[in-house]
Short mmCIF file of C-alpha atoms in Angstrom, two decimals:
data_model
loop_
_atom_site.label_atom_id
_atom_site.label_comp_id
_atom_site.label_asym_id
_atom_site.label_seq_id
_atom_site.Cartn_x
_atom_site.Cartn_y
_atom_site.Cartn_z
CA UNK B 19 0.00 0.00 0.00
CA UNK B 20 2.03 2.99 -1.11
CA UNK B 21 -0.03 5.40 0.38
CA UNK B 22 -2.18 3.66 3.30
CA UNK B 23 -5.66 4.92 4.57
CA UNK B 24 -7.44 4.37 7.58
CA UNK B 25 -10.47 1.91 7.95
CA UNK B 26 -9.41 -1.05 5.13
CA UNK B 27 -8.13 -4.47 5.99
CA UNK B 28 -4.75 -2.87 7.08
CA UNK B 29 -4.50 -2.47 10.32
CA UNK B 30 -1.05 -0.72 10.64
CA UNK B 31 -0.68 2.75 11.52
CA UNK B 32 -1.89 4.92 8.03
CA UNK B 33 -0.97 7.75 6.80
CA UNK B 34 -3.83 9.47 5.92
CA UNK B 35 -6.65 9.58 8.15
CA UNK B 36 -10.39 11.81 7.16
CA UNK B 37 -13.79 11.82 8.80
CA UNK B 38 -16.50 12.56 6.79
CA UNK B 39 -20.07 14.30 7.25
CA UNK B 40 -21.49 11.01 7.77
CA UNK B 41 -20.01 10.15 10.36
CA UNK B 42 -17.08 7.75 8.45
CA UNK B 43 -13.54 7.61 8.31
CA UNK B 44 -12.99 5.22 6.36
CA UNK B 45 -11.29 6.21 2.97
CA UNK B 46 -10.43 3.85 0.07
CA UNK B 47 -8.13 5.15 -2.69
CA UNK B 48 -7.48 3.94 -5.78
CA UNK B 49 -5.44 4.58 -8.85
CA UNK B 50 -6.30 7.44 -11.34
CA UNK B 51 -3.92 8.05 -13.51
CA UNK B 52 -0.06 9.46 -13.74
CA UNK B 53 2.34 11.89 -15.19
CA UNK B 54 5.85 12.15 -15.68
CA UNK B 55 8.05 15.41 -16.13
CA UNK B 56 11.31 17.20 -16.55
CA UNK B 57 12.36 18.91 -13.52
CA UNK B 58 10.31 19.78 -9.93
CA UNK B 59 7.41 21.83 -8.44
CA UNK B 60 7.88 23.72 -5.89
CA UNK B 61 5.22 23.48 -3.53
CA UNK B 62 2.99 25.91 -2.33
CA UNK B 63 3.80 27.48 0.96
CA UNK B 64 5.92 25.44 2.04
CA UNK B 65 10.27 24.72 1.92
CA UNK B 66 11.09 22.18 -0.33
CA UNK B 67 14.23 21.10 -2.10
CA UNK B 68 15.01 22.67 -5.76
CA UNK B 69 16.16 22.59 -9.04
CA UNK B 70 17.65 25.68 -11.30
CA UNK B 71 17.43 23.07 -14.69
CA UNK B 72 15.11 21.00 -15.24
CA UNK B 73 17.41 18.72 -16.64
CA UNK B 74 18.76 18.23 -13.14
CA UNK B 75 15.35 16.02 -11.85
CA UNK B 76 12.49 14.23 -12.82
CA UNK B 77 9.13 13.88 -10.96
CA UNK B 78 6.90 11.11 -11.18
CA UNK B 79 3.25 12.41 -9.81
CA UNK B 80 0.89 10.08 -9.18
CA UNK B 81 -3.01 10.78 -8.66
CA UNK B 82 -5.32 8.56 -6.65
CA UNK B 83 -8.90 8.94 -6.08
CA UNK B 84 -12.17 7.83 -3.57
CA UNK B 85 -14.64 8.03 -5.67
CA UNK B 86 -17.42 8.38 -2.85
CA UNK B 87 -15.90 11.15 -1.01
CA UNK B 88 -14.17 12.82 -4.02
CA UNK B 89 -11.10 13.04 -2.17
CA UNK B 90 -8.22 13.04 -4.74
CA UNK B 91 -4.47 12.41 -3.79
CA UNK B 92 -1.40 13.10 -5.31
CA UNK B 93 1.85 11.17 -4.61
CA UNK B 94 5.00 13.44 -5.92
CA UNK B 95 8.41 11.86 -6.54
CA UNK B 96 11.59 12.90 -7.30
CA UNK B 97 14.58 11.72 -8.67
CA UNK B 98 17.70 14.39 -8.70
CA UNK B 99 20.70 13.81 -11.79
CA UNK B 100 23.20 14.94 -9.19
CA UNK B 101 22.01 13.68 -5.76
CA UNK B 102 21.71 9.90 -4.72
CA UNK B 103 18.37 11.14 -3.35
CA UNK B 104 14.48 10.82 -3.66
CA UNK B 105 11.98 13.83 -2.58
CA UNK B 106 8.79 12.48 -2.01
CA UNK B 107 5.56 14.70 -0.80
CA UNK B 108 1.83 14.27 -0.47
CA UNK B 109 -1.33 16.96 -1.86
CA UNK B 110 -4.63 16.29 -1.53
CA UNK B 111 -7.86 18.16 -2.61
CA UNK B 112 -11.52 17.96 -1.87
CA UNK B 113 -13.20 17.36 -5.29
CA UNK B 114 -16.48 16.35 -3.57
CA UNK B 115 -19.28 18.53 -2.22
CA UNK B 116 -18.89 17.43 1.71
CA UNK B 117 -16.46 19.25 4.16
CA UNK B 118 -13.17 16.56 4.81
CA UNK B 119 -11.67 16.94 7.89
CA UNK B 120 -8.16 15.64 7.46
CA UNK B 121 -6.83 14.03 11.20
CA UNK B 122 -3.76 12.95 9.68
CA UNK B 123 -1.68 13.60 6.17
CA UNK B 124 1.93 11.76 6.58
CA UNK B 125 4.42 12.90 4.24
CA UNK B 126 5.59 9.25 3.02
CA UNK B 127 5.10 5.61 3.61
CA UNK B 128 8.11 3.28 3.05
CA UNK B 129 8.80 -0.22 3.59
CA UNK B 130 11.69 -2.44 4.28
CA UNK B 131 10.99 -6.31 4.38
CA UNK B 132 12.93 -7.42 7.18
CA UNK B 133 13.18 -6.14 10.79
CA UNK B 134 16.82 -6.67 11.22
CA UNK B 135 17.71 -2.92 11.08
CA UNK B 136 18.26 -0.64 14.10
CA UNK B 137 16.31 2.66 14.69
CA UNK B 138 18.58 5.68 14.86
CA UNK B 139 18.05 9.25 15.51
CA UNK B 140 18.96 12.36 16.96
CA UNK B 141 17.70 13.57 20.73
CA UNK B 142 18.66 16.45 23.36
CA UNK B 143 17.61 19.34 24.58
CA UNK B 144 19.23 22.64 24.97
CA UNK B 145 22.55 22.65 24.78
CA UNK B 146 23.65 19.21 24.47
CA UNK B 147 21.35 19.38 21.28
CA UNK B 148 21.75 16.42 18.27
CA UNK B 149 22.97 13.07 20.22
CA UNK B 150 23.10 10.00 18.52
CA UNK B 151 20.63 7.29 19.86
CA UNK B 152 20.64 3.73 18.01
CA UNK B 153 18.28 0.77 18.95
CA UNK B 154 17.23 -2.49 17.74
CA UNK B 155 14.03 -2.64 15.96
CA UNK B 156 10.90 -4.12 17.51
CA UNK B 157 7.64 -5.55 16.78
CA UNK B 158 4.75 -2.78 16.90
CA UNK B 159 5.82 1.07 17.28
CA UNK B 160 8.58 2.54 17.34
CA UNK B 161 8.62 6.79 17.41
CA UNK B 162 10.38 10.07 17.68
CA UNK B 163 8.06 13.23 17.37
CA UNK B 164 7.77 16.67 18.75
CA UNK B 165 4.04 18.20 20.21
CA UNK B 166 5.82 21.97 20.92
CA UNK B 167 4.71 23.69 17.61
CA UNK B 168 8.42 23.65 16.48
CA UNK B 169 11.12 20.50 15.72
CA UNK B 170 12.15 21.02 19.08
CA UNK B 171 15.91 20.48 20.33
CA UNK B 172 14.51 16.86 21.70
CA UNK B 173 13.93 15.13 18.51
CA UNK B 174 15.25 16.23 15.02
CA UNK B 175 13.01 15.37 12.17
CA UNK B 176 15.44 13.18 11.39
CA UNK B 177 15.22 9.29 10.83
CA UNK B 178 17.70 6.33 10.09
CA UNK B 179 17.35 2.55 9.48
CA UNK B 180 20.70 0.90 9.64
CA UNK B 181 21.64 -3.07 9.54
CA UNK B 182 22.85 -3.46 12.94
CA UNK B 183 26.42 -3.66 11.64
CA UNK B 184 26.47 -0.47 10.14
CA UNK B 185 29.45 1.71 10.93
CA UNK B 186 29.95 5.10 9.45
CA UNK B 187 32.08 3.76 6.77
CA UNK B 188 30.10 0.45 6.00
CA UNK B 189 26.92 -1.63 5.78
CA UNK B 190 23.44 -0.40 4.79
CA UNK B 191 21.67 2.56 5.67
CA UNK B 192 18.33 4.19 5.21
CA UNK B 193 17.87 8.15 5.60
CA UNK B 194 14.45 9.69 6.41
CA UNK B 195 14.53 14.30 6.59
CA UNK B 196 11.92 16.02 6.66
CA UNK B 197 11.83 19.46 5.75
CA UNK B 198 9.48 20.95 8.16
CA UNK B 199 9.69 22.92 11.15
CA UNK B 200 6.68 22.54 13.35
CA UNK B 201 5.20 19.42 14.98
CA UNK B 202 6.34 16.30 13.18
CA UNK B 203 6.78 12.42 13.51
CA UNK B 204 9.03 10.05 12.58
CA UNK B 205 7.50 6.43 12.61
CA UNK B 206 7.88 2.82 12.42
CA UNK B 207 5.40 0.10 12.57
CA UNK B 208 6.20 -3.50 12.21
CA UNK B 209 4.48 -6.49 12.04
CA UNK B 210 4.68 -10.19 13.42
CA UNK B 211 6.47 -11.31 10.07
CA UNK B 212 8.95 -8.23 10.07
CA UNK B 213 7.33 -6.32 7.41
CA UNK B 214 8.52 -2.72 8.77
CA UNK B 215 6.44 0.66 7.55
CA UNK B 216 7.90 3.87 7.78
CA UNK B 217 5.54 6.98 8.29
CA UNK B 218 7.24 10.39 8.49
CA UNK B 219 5.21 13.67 8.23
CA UNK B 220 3.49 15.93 10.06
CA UNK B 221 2.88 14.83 13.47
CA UNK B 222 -0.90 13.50 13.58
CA UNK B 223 -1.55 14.81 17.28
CA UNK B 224 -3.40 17.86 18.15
CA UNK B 225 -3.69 17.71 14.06
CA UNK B 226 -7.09 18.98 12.87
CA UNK B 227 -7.41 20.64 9.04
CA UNK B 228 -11.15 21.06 6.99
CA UNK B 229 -10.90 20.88 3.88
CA UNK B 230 -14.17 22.76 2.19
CA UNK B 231 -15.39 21.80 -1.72
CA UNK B 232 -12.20 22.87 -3.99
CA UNK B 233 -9.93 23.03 -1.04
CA UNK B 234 -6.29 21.50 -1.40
CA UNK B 235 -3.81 20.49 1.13
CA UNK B 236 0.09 20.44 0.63
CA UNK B 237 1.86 17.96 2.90
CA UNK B 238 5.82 19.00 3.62
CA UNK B 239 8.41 17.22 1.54
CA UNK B 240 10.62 14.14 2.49
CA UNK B 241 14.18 13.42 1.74
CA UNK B 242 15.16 10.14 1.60
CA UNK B 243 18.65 8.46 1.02
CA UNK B 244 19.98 5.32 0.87
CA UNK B 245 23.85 4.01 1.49
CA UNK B 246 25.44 0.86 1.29
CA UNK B 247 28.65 2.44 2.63
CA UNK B 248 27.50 3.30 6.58
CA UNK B 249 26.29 6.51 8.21
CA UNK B 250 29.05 8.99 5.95
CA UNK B 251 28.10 8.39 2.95
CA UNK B 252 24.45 8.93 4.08
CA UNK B 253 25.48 12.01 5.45
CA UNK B 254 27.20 13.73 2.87
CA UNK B 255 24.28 12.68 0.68
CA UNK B 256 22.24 15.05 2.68
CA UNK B 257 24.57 18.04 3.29
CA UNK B 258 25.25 18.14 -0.72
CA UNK B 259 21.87 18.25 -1.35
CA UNK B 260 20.90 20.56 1.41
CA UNK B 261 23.87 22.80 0.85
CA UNK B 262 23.17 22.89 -3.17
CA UNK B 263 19.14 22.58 -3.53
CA UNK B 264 17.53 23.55 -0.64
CA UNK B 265 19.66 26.88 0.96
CA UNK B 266 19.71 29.58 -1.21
CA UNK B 267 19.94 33.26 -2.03
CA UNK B 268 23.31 35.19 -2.56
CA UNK B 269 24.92 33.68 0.92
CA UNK B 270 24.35 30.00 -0.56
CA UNK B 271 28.03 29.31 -2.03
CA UNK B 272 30.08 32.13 0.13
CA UNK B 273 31.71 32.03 3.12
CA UNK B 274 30.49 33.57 6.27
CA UNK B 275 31.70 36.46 8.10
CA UNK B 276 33.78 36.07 10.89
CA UNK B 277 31.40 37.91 14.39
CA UNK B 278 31.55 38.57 17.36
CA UNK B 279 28.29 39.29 19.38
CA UNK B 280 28.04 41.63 22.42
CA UNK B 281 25.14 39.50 24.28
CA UNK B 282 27.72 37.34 26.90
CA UNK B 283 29.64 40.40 27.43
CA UNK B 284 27.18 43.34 28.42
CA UNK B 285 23.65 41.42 28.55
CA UNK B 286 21.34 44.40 28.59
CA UNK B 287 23.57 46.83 30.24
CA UNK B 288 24.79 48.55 26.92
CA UNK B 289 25.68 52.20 25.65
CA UNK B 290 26.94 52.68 22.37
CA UNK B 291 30.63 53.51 23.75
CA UNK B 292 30.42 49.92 24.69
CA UNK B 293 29.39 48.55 21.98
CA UNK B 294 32.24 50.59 19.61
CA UNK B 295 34.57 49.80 21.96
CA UNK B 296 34.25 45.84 21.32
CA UNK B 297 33.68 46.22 17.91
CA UNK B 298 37.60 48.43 17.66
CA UNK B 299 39.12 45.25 19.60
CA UNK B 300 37.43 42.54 17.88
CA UNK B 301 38.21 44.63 13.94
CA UNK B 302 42.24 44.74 15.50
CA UNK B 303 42.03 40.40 15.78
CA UNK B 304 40.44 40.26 12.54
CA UNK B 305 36.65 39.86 13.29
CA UNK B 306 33.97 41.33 10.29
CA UNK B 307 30.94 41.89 11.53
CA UNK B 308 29.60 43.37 15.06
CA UNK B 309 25.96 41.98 15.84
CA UNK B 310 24.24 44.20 18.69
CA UNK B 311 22.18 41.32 20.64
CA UNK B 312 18.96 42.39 22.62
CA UNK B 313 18.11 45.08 24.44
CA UNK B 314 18.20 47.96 22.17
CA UNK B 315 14.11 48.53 21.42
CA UNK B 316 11.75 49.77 23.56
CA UNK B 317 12.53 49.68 27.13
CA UNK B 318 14.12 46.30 27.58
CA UNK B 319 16.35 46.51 30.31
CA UNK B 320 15.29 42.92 31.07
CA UNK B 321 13.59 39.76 29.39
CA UNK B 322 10.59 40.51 31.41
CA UNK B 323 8.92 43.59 28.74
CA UNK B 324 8.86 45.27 25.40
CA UNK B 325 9.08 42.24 22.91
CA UNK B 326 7.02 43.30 19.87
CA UNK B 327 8.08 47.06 20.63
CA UNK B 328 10.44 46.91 17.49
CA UNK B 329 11.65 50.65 17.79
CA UNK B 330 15.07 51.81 18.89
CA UNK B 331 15.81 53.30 22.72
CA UNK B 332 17.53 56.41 22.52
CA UNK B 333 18.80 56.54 26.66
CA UNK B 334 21.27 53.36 24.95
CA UNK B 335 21.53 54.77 21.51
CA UNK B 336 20.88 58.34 21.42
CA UNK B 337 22.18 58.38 17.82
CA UNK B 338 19.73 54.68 16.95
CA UNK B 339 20.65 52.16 15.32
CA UNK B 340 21.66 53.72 12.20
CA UNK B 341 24.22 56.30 13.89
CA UNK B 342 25.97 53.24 15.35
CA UNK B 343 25.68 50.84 12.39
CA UNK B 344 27.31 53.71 10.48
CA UNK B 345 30.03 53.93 12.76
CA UNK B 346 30.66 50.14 12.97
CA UNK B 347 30.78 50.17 8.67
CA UNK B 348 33.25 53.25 9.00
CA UNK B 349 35.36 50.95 10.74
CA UNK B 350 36.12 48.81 7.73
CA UNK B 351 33.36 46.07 9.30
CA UNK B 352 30.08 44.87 8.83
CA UNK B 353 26.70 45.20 11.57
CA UNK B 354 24.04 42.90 12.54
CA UNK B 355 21.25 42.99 14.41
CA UNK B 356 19.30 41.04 17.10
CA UNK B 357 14.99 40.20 16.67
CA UNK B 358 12.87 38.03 18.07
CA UNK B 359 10.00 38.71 16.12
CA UNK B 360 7.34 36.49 17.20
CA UNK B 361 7.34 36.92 20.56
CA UNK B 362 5.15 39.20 22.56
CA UNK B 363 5.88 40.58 26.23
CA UNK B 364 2.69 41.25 28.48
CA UNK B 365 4.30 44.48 29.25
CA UNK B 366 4.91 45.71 26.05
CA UNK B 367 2.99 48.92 24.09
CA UNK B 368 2.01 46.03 20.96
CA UNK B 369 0.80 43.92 24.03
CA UNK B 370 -1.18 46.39 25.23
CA UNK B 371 -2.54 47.73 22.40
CA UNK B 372 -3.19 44.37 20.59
CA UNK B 373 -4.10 41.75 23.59
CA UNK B 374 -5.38 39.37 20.98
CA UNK B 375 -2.70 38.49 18.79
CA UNK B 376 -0.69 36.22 21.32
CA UNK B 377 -1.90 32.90 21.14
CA UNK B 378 -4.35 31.94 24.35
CA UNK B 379 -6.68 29.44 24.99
CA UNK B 380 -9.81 32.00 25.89
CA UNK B 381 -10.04 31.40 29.42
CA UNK B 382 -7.27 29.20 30.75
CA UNK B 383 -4.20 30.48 32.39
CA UNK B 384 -1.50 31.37 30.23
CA UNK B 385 1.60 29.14 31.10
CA UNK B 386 4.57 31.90 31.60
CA UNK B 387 7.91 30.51 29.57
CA UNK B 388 10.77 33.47 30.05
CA UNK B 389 8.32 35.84 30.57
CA UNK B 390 7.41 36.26 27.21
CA UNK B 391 4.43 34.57 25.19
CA UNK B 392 3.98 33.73 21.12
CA UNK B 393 2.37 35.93 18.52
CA UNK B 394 -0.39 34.51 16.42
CA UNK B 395 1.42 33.79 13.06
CA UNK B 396 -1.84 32.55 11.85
CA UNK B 397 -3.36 35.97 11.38
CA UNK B 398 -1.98 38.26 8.21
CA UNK B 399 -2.33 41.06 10.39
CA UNK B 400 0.57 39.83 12.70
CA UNK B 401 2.80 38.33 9.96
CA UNK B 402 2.05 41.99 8.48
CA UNK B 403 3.01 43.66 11.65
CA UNK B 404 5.99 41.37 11.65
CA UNK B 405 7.25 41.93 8.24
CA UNK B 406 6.63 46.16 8.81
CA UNK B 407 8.51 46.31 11.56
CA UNK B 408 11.82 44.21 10.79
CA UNK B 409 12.06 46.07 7.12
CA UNK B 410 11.61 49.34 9.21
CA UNK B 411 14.33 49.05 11.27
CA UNK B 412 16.72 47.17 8.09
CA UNK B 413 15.49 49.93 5.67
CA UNK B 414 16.92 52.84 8.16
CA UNK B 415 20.91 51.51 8.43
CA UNK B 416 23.18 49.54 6.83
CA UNK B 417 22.44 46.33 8.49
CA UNK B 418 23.72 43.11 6.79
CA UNK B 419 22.64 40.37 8.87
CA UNK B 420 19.81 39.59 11.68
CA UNK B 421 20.00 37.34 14.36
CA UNK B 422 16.39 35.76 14.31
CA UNK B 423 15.76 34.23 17.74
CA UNK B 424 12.92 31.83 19.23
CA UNK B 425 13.12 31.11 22.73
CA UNK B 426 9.89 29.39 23.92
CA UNK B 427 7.29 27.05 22.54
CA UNK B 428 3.46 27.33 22.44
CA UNK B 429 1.10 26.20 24.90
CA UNK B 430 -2.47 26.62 25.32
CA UNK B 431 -3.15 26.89 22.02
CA UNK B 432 -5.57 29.16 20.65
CA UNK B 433 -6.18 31.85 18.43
CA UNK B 434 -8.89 34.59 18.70
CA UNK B 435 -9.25 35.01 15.06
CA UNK B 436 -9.81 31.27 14.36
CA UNK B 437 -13.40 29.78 14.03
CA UNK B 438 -14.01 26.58 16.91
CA UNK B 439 -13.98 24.47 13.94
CA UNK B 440 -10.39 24.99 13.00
CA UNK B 441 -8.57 26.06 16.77
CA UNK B 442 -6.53 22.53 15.64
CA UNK B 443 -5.13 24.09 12.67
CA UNK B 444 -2.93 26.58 14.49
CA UNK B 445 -0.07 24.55 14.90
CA UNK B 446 -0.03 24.30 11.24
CA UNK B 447 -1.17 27.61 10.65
CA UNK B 448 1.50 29.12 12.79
CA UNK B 449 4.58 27.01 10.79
CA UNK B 450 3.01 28.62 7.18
CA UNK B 451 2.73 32.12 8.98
CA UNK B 452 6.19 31.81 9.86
CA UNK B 453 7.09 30.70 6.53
CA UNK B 454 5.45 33.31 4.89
CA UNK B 455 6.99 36.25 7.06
CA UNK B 456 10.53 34.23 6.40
CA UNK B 457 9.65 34.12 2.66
CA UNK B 458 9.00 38.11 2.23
CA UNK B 459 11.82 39.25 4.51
CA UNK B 460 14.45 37.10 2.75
CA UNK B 461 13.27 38.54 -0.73
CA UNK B 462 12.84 42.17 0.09
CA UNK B 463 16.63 41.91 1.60
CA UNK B 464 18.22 39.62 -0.43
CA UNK B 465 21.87 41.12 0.19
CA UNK B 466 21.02 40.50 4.30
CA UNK B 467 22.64 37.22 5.61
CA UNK B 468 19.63 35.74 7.39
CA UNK B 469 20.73 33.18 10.99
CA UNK B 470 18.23 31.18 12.21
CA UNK B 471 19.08 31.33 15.89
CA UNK B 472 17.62 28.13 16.82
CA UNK B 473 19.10 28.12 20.87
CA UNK B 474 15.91 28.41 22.30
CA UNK B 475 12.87 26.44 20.30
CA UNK B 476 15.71 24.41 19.39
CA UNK B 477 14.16 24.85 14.86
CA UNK B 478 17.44 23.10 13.76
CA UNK B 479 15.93 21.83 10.74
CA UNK B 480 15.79 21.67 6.69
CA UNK B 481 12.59 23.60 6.76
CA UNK B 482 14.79 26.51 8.67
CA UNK B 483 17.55 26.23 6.16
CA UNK B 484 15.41 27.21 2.98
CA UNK B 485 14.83 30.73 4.00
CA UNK B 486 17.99 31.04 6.45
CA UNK B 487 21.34 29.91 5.20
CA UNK B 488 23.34 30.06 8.56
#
């Protein structure tokens, strides 16, 4: 079953799981028809890997179809020229006249026909981040996932099936990515006779998305490897292709900047005499680029206020950012710039005068997480907001690169713009907001080098990479 459904005679863990308006959830696919092409899609909304010829790939799309529900599917597949790799990814559309209400939409289903492999992946949390774990397979379930609205530092999207010899220079290996960087899963399920089935997508928990007559739904992309010469060969297989089709922009294929970053040496206690003064040592040692860390908007003399107050404070820099940033540049080196865009502080003027745009379950107590909370990325007037305010401040000096910081995860999630109906699509929702914001910024300052500062929410993942290339 290449793509399997919930309610027929299989009674593994599916991929794709509906209820209907009549009360069923069974669905039962079959095949419609398929096409074959030069080159790749990209997909809609969403980070995927790329080609700039369309010599370079070729997709194989394959359509399947319910023919009670109308619900049609459409199984992508790619096969790169230059990359021992396969992209695989998953879109579905309502072509019937009944509301859908998707509970689960995996990315891809493999299968491997013996059990005698051993389940590896990556787990930690903050700062011991990416360890190596490595078990035998099992009968039944085996899982990584995250539930925090982002990859999370405790389990990368990341998924390996190795024969148990496998070393990093021999045996076999199987490599599972998925470019995504919200809630996710990373799946096996295996039978009494060793059949094993590999899920990987977006994590079915808390997962809720209605899909209305002529509605379509665009599952993230998987990247998936295999190496007969152990865990290096794997790996390289994925940095080429990462490095090469999936990063881009100008910063792609240079080197980065040597910086140095004031946050460990002042914290919030900052003038701009201190900050020129590290910036003349570090320039004498051979450092490029200052980055001013946080505390120079609003009135943040702690982490406890003025997130979302993206405007400059003149008692640190009575001259603003652009006054130092000129400075810094006159110095023969480059400036960057701290944000944590979508984070909100109760005390805070956008706080104040927007109460609604932090995400809240309506009448439960807000869980506090470094005294800050999480804007609402599902709402275009936030991601607008978001968007205004960063190209305010990079339009007024000349700042060439951002520091883009998220330190806490969601919790009580809610959103006071969404309908009851869909309150289960903000995980979702909040991943393409973020993408979107990500996707305008980058454009609009294409000569900006772009970090994803992924210390706190831990979004160390190929979804991250598309839009920031350090």
């Amino acid at each position: 079953m290449e793509y399997p459904c919930y309610g027929s005679a299989d009674y593994r863990t599916p991929a794709f799981h509906a209820e209907y308006e009549n009360g069923s959830a069974v669905t039962c696919l079959k095949y419609k028809e398929y096409k074959i092409f030069q080159g790749k899609n990209s997909l809609r909304v969403l980070p995927a890997t790329y080609v700039e010829s369309k010599k370079e790939a070729e997709t194989l799309e394959i359509t399947l179809w319910d023919k009670m529900t109308g619900l049609e599917v459409v199984l992508s597949y790619t096969v790169f020229e230059n990359y021992d790799a396969i992209a695989k990814s998953v879109k579905v559309k309502n072509n019937g006249n009944k509301k859908i209400n998707i509970k689960s939409i995996l990315s891809s289903t493999t299968y491997l026909f013996d059990k005698d492999f051993d389940f590896v992946h990556l787990e930690g949390a903050w700062a011991r981040e990416r360890n190596i774990q490595r078990k035998p397979l099992i009968n039944g379930l085996m899982a990584i996932d995250s539930k925090r609205v982002s990859s999370s530092h405790n389990h990368s999207p990341f998924l390996a099936l190795a024969r148990t010899h496998t070393t990093e220079t021999q045996g076999d290996v199987y490599g599972f990515s998925l470019i995504y960087s919200g809630n996710h899963i990373e799946q096996t399920d295996t039978d009494p006779h060793g059949l094993v089935r590999i899920n990987v997508g977006i994590n079915p928990f808390g997962f809720n998305w209605l899909l209305e007559n002529g509605d379509e739904f665009q599952a993230p992309e998987v990247i998936l490897t295999y190496s007969n010469c152990g865990f290096g060969k794997m790996s390289r297989t994925f940095h080429e292709l990462y490095r090469n089709r999936l990063c881009r922009g100008k910063y792609r294929d240079k080197e980065r900047p040597v910086l140095i970053n004031n946050w460990e040496d002042t914290y919030f206690d900052f003038n701009e005499e201190k900050i020129l003064a590290i910036a003349e040592k570090a320039k004498d040692v051979g450092v490029e680029l200052m980055v001013l860390d946080d505390g120079w908007f609003g009135k943040r003399d702690s982490d406890n206020c003025s997130l979302g107050d993206w405007f400059v404070d003149k008692r640190k820099l009575p001259n603003g950012i652009e006054g130092l940033a000129k400075k810094i540049v006159a110095k023969g080196m480059k400036f960057g710039l701290w944000f944590e865009p979508e984070m909100i502080s109760e005390d805070s003027d956008l706080f104040r005068a927007h109460p609604d745009w932090c995400i809240d379950c309506k009448g439960r107590e807000k869980t506090p997480s470094r005294q800050q909370f999480v804007l609402d990325l599902s709402r275009q007037d936030v991601c607008d907001y978001i968007v205004d305010a960063v190209s305010n401040i990079l339009s007024s000096a000349p700042i060439s690169y951002v520091k883009w910081d998220m330190n806490r995860n969601i919790t009580e999630i809610g959103s006071a713009e969404l309908p009851e109906n869909r309150q289960q699509e903000l995980p979702h929702r909040y991943i393409l907001g973020l993408y979107d914001v990500l996707e305008r910024l980058t454009i609009k300052f294409a000569d900006v080098l772009f970090e994803g500062c992924s210390g706190g929410g831990g979004r160390f993942d190929a979804g991250m990479l598309y839009y920031f290339p350090q």
